[in-house]
XYZ file of C-alpha atoms in Angstrom:
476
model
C 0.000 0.000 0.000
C 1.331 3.388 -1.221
C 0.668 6.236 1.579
C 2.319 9.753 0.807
C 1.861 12.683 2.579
C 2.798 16.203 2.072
C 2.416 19.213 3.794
C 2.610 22.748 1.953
C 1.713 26.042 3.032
C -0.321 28.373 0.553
C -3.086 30.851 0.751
C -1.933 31.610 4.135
C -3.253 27.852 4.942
C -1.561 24.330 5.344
C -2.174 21.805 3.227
C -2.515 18.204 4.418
C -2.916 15.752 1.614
C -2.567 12.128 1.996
C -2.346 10.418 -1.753
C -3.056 6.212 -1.024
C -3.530 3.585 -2.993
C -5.792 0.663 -1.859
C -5.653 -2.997 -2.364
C -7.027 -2.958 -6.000
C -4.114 -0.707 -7.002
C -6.516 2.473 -7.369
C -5.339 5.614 -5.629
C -7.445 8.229 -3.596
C -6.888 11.263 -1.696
C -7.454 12.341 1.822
C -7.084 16.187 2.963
C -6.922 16.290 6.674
C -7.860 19.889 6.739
C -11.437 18.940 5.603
C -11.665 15.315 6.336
C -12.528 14.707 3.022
C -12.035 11.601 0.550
C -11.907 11.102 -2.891
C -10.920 9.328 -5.577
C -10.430 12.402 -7.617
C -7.152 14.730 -6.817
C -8.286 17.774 -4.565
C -5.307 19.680 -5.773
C -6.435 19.420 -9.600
C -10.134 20.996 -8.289
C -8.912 23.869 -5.911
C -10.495 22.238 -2.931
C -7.720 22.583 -0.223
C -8.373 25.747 -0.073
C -11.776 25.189 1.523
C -12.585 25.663 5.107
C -12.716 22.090 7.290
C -15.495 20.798 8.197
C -16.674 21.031 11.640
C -15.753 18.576 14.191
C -17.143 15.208 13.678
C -18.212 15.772 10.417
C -17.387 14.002 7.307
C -18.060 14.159 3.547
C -18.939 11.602 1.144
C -20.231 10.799 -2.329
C -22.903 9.104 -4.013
C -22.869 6.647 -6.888
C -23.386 9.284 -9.733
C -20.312 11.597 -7.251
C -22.442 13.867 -5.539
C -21.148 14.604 -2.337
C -23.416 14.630 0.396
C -22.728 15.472 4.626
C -22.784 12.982 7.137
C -22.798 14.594 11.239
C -21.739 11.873 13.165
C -22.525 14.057 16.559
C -26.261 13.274 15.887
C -26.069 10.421 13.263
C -28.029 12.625 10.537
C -26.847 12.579 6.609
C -27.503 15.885 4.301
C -27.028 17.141 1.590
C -26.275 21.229 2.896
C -22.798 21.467 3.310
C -22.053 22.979 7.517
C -19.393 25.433 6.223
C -21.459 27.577 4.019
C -25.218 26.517 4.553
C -25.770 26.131 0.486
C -26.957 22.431 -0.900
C -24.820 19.868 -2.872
C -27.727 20.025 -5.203
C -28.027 23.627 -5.779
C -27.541 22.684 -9.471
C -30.417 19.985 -9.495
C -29.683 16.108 -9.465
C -27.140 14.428 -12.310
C -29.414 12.054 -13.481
C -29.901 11.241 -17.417
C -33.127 11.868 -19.334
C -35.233 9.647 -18.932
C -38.228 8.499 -21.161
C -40.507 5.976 -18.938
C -42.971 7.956 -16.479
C -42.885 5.103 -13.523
C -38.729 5.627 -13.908
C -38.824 9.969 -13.675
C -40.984 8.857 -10.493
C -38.829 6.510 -8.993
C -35.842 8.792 -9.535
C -37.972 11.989 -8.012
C -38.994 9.771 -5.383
C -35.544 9.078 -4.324
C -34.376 12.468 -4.386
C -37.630 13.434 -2.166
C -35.834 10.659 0.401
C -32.541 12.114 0.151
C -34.210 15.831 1.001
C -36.258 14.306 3.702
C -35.468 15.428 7.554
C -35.579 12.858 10.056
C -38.301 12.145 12.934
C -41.941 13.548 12.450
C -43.479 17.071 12.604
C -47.526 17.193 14.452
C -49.698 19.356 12.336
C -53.340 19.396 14.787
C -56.158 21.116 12.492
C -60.045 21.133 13.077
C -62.362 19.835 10.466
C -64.562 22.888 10.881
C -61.620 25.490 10.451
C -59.610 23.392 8.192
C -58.144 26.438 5.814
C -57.131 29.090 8.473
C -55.822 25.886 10.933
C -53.574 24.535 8.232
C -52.793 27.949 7.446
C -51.902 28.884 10.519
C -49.581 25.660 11.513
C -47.849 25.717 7.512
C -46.868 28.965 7.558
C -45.760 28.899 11.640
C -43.120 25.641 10.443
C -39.856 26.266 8.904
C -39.662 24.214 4.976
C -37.277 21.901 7.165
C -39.976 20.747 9.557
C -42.086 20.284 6.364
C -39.989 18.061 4.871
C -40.050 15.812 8.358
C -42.801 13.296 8.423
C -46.136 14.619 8.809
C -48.594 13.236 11.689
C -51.424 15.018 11.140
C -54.051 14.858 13.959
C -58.037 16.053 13.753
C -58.591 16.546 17.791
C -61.873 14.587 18.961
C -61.061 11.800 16.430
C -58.390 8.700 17.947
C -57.008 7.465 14.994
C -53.067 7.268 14.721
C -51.768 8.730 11.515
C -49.675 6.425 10.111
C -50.107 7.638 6.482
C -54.141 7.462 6.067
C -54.591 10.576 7.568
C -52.485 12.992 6.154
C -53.725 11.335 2.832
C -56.912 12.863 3.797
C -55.365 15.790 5.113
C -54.312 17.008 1.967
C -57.281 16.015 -0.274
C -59.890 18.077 1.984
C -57.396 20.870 2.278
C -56.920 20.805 -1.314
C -60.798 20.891 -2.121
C -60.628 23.950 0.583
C -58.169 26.088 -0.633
C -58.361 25.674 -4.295
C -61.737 26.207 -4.036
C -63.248 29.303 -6.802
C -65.530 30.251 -4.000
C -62.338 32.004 -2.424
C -61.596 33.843 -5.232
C -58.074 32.820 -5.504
C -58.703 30.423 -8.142
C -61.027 30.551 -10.739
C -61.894 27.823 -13.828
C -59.868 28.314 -16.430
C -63.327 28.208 -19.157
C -66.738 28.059 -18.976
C -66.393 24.368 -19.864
C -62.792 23.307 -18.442
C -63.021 22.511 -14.563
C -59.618 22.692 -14.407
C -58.040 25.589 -11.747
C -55.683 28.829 -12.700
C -55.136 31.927 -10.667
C -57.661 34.348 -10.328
C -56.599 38.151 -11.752
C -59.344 39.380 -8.643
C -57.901 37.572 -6.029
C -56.750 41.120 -4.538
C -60.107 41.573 -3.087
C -58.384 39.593 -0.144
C -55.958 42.148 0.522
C -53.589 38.861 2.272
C -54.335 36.867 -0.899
C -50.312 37.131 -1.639
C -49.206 35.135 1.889
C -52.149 32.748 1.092
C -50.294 31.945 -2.439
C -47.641 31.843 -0.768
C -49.093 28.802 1.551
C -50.731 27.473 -1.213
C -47.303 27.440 -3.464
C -46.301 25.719 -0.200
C -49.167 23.339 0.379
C -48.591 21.745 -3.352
C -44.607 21.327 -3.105
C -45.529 19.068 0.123
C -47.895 17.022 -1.556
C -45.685 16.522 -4.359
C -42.700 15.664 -1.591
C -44.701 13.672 0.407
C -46.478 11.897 -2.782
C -50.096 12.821 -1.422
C -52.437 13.781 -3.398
C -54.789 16.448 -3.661
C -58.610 16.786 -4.725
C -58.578 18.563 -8.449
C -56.022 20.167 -11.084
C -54.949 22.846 -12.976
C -54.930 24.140 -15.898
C -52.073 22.894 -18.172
C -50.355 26.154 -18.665
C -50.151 26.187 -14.556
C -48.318 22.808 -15.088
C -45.922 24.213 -17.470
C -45.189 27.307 -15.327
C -44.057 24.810 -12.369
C -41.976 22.834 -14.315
C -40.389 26.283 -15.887
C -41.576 25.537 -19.367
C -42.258 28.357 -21.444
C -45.955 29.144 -22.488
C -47.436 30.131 -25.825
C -50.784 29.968 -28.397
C -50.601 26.096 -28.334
C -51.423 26.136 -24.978
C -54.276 28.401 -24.984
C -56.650 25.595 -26.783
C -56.978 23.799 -23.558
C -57.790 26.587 -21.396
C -59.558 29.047 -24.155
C -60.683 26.951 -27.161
C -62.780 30.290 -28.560
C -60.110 32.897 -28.054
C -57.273 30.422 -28.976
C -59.307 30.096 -32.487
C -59.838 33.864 -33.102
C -55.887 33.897 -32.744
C -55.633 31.180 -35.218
C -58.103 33.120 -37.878
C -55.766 36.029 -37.554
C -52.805 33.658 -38.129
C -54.355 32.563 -41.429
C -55.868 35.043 -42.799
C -54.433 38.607 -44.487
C -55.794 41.080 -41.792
C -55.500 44.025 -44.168
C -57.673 42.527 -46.992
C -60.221 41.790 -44.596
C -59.741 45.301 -43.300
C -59.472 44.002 -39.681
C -58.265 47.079 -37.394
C -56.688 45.514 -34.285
C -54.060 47.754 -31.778
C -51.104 46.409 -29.551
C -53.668 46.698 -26.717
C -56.177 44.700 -25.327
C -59.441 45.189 -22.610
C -59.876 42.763 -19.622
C -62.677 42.955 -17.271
C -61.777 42.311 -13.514
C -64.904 42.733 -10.897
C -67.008 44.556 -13.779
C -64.955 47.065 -14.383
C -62.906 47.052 -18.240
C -59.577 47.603 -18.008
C -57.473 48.513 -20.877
C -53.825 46.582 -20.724
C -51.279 48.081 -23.623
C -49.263 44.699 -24.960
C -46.270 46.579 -24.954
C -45.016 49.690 -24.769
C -47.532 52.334 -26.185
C -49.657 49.739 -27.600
C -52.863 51.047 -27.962
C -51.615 53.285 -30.798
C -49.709 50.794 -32.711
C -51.993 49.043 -35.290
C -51.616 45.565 -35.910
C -50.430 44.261 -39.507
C -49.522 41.573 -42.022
C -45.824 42.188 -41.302
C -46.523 42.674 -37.257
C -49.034 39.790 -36.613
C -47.081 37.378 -35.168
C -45.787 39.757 -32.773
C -48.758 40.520 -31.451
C -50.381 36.771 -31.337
C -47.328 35.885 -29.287
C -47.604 38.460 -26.955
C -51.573 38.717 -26.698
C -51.392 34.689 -25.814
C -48.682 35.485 -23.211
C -50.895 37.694 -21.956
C -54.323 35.682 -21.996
C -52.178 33.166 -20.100
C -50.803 35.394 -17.279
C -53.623 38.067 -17.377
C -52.820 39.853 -14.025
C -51.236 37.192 -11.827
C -47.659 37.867 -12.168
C -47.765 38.689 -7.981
C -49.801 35.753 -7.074
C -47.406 33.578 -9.435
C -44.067 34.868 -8.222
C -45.776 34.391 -4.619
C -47.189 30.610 -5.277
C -43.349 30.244 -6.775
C -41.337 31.731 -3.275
C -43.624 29.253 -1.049
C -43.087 26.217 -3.265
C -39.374 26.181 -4.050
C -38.816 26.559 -0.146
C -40.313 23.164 0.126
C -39.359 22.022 -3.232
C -37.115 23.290 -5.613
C -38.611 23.355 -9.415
C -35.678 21.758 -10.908
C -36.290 18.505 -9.247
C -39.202 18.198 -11.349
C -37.644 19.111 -14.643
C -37.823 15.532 -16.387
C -41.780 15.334 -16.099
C -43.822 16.999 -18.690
C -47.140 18.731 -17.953
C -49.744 16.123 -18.033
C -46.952 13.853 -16.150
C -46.860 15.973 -13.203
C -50.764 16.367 -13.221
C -50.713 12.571 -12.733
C -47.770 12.749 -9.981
C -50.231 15.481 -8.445
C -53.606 14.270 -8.719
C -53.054 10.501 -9.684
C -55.223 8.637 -11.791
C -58.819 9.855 -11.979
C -60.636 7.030 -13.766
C -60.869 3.916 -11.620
C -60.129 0.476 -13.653
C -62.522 -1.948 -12.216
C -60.483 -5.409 -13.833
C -57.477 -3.767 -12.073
C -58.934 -3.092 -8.347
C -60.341 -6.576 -8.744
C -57.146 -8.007 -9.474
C -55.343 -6.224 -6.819
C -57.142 -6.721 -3.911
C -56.864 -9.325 -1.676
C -58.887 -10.839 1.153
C -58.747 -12.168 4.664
C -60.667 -15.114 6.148
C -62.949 -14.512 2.465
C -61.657 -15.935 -1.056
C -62.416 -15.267 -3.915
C -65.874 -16.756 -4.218
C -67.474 -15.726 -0.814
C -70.760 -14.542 -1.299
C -69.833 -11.325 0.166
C -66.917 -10.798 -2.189
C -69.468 -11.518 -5.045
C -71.862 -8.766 -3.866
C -68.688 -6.736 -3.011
C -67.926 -6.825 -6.842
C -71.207 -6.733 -8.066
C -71.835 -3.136 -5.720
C -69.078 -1.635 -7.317
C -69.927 -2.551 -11.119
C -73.399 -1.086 -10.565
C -72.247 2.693 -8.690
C -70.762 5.149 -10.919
C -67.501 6.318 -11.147
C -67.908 8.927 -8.542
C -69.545 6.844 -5.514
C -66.240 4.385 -6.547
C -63.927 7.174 -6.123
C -66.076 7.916 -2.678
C -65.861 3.990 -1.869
C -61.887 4.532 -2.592
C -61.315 7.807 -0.515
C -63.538 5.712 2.557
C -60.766 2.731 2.605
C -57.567 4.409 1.289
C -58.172 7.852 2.243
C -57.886 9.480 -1.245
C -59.836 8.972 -4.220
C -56.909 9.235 -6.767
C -54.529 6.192 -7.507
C -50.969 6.172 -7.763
C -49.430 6.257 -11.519
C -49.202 2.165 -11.393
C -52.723 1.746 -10.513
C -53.945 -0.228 -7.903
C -50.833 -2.485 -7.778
C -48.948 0.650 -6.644
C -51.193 1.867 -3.542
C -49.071 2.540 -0.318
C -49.806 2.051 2.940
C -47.863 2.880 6.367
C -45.162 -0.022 5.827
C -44.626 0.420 2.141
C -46.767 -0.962 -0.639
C -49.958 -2.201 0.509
C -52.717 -3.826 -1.688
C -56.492 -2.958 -1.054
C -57.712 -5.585 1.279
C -61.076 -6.511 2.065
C -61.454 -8.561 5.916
C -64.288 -9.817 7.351
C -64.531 -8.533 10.393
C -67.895 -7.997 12.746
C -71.302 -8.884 12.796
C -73.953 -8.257 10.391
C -75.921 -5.192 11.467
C -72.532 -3.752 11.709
C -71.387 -1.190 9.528
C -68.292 -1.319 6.989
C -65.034 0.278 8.525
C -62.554 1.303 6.975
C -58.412 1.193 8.108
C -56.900 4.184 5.878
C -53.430 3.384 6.764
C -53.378 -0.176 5.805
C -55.808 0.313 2.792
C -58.002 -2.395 4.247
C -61.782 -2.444 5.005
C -63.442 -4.426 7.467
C -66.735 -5.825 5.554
C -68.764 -8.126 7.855
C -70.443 -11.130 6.957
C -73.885 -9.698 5.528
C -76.891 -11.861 4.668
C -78.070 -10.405 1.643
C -76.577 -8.161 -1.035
C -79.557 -5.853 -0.035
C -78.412 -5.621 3.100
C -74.357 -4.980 1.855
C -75.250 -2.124 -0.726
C -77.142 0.016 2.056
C -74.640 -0.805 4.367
C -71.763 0.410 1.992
C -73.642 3.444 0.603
C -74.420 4.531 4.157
C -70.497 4.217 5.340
C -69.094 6.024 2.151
C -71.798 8.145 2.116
C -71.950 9.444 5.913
C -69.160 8.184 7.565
C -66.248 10.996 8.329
C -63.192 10.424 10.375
C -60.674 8.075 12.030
C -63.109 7.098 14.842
C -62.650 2.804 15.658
C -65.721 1.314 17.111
């Protein structure tokens, strides 16, 4: 075994280097001044020059040579380096492009687990004040405490949270918050459900610190992988994932105006003697507002040799209509949880799926992914089970899923890929009780307890009553 050392003095510091080669005949490097080693040579990089590290610290490196922090004073590993407080991964995670959805999630998921702070963080809300509690408690936490584990607890209700209920946590503070009636979000069309900022939110003169929340809110779902009760518009997708916006985009949020661009695209403006200005009117509470497209708009006229100019920018400006605040406030609040790059590989329907999982419910593949205790397959009360939840729609299953699981939206896999508190957990169905008792449901172990009914009658009112009424963590 080869050991050098040398000691120089430069910079006004000395330089401990130890150069060694192993068994294998491969040499690495060890600088005693930061307790630091490598297989690459510090001295060809400029790092002996950098402060140590504090005492009973130590650096290492990952497979694809990122170097991550390990504190052996309280056995915790990081990725912010102690000497200057910045992350290893300021410049987003080395990782190749990657084609296949499930792998982008796999590889964000791990990255998520590398961010992640150890032990748990209580978050206590009330049903009845479920906005301003979760308010209150997300924006009283520092983004480290957010990335801990969550226990979420709803006082009055027993239930240990081990996963189920911060699944529902998020879903029925999702439906709260994002909800038009609050007027910071508003449909994007008369005939798209799907969410985007509201210009008018600044009737609420905090709506900027409730973006804020909100941009916070969303970046824990995604880091948690929870998810929450509806989406947004596509455009809003792009916009997270720092994607640039343009006309294309405006067809799913404003087919009519997106086709009136479109005409003007194809057809000679000045033959049809079309008189448009680099201006444009918006109406916010009533009241139209004239907004100039750039500067001194509204006396530049619009022409065959200046169209495209002014489709680009008046589809810009349809997309991001008077919420440049709200956006850059949404933004601040989410990258303190979780930084946009990490989500660069995923396209904008991709992350709508990480966000909101899969909305239509495959009945062949819940049936095939469930499995049963002290029933089979052929139990009469598996039968009915199956035969219930062919005959509901699609929403009372998605009600039937949030009752056992806690959400209503599936992971990307489907049903083979539902969690529970342990790891993966298939939806199980036990037969538990007696038979005037009613279904219960274990949200952290995606099992429900169906007892052994006499009738399919009796079965179907049972189970319509228990996803229908039934609210909380409560155990008989």
């Amino acid at each position: 075994i080869l050991f050098l050392q040398e000691q120089l003095l430069g910079n006004d510091q000395l330089w401990n280097l130890s150069v060694i080669m192993n068994s294998n005949g491969r040499v690495y490097f060890v600088n005693h001044n930061t307790r630091i080693t490598q297989w690459e040579d510090p001295r060809s990089q400029g790092q002996l020059n950098e402060k140590p590290l504090p005492e009973g610290w130590e650096m290492r490196f990952t497979v694809d040579g990122i170097p991550y922090f390990v504190d052996h004073n309280r056995r915790t590993t990081t990725y912010i380096d102690p000497r200057t407080g910045k992350s290893a991964l300021d410049n987003g995670p080395q990782i190749a492009y990657v084609r296949d959805f499930k792998a982008k999630v796999q590889y964000f998921r791990f990255w998520c687990q590398q961010l992640s702070m150890p032990q748990h963080i209580k978050i206590t809300v009330s049903r009845k004040t479920l906005f301003e509690d979760s308010f209150q408690q997300i924006m009283s936490l520092s983004a480290m405490d957010l990335r801990r584990r969550l226990w979420v607890i709803f006082p009055g209700e027993e239930g240990l949270d081990y996963g189920g209920v911060a699944r529902e946590w998020f879903f029925l503070l999702s439906h709260e918050v994002l909800n038009p009636m609050y007027c910071l979000f508003e449909y994007a069309g008369k005939d798209n459900y799907c969410l985007q900022i509201n210009p008018a939110s600044y009737i609420n003169p905090d709506h900027l610190k409730y973006f804020r929340f909100i941009g916070r809110f969303i970046a824990m779902a995604l880091f948690h992988g929870k998810f929450i009760d509806t989406g947004f518009s596509l455009p809003f997708y792009k916009r997270i994932l720092n994607k640039p916006v343009g006309l294309k985009d405006l067809e799913s949020v404003d087919p009519e105006f997106y086709n009136s661009l479109i005409w003007v695209k194809e057809n000679n403006i000045e033959e049809c003697g079309l008189e448009m200005y680099f201006s444009v009117d918006k109406e916010i509470l009533g009241e139209i507002k004239s907004h100039d497209l750039k500067s001194n708009g509204s006396n530049i006229l619009v022409t065959e040799e200046n169209k495209e100019e002014y489709i680009k920018l008046v589809a810009e400006w349809r997309l991001s209509r008077g919420v440049e605040e709200q956006t850059q406030a949404f933004f601040e609040g989410f990258n303190e949880i979780l930084s946009q790059q990490y989500l660069q590989y995923f396209d904008a329907k991709e992350l709508e799926v990480l966000l909101c999982g899969m909305q239509e419910i495959d009945l062949t593949d819940w049936q095939r992914h469930t499995i049963y205790r002290h029933y089979t397959r052929t139990s009469k009360q598996i039968v009915w089970f199956w035969q219930f939840v062919k005959e509901i729609d699609n929403e009372k299953r998605m009600r039937l899923l949030q009752f056992v699981t806690g959400t209503c939206r599936l992971p990307v896999g489907g049903f083979s890929d539902l969690m529970g508190s342990n790891g993966p957990q298939k939806f199980c169905i036990e037969k538990v009780g007696k038979e005037n008792w009613l279904p219960r449901s274990h949200t952290c172990f995606n099992r429900l307890d169906l007892p052994p009914y006499k009738s399919y009658e009796q079965l179907k009112e049972k189970l319509l009553f228990a996803i229908e009424e039934t609210e909380g963590f409560g155990q008989e």
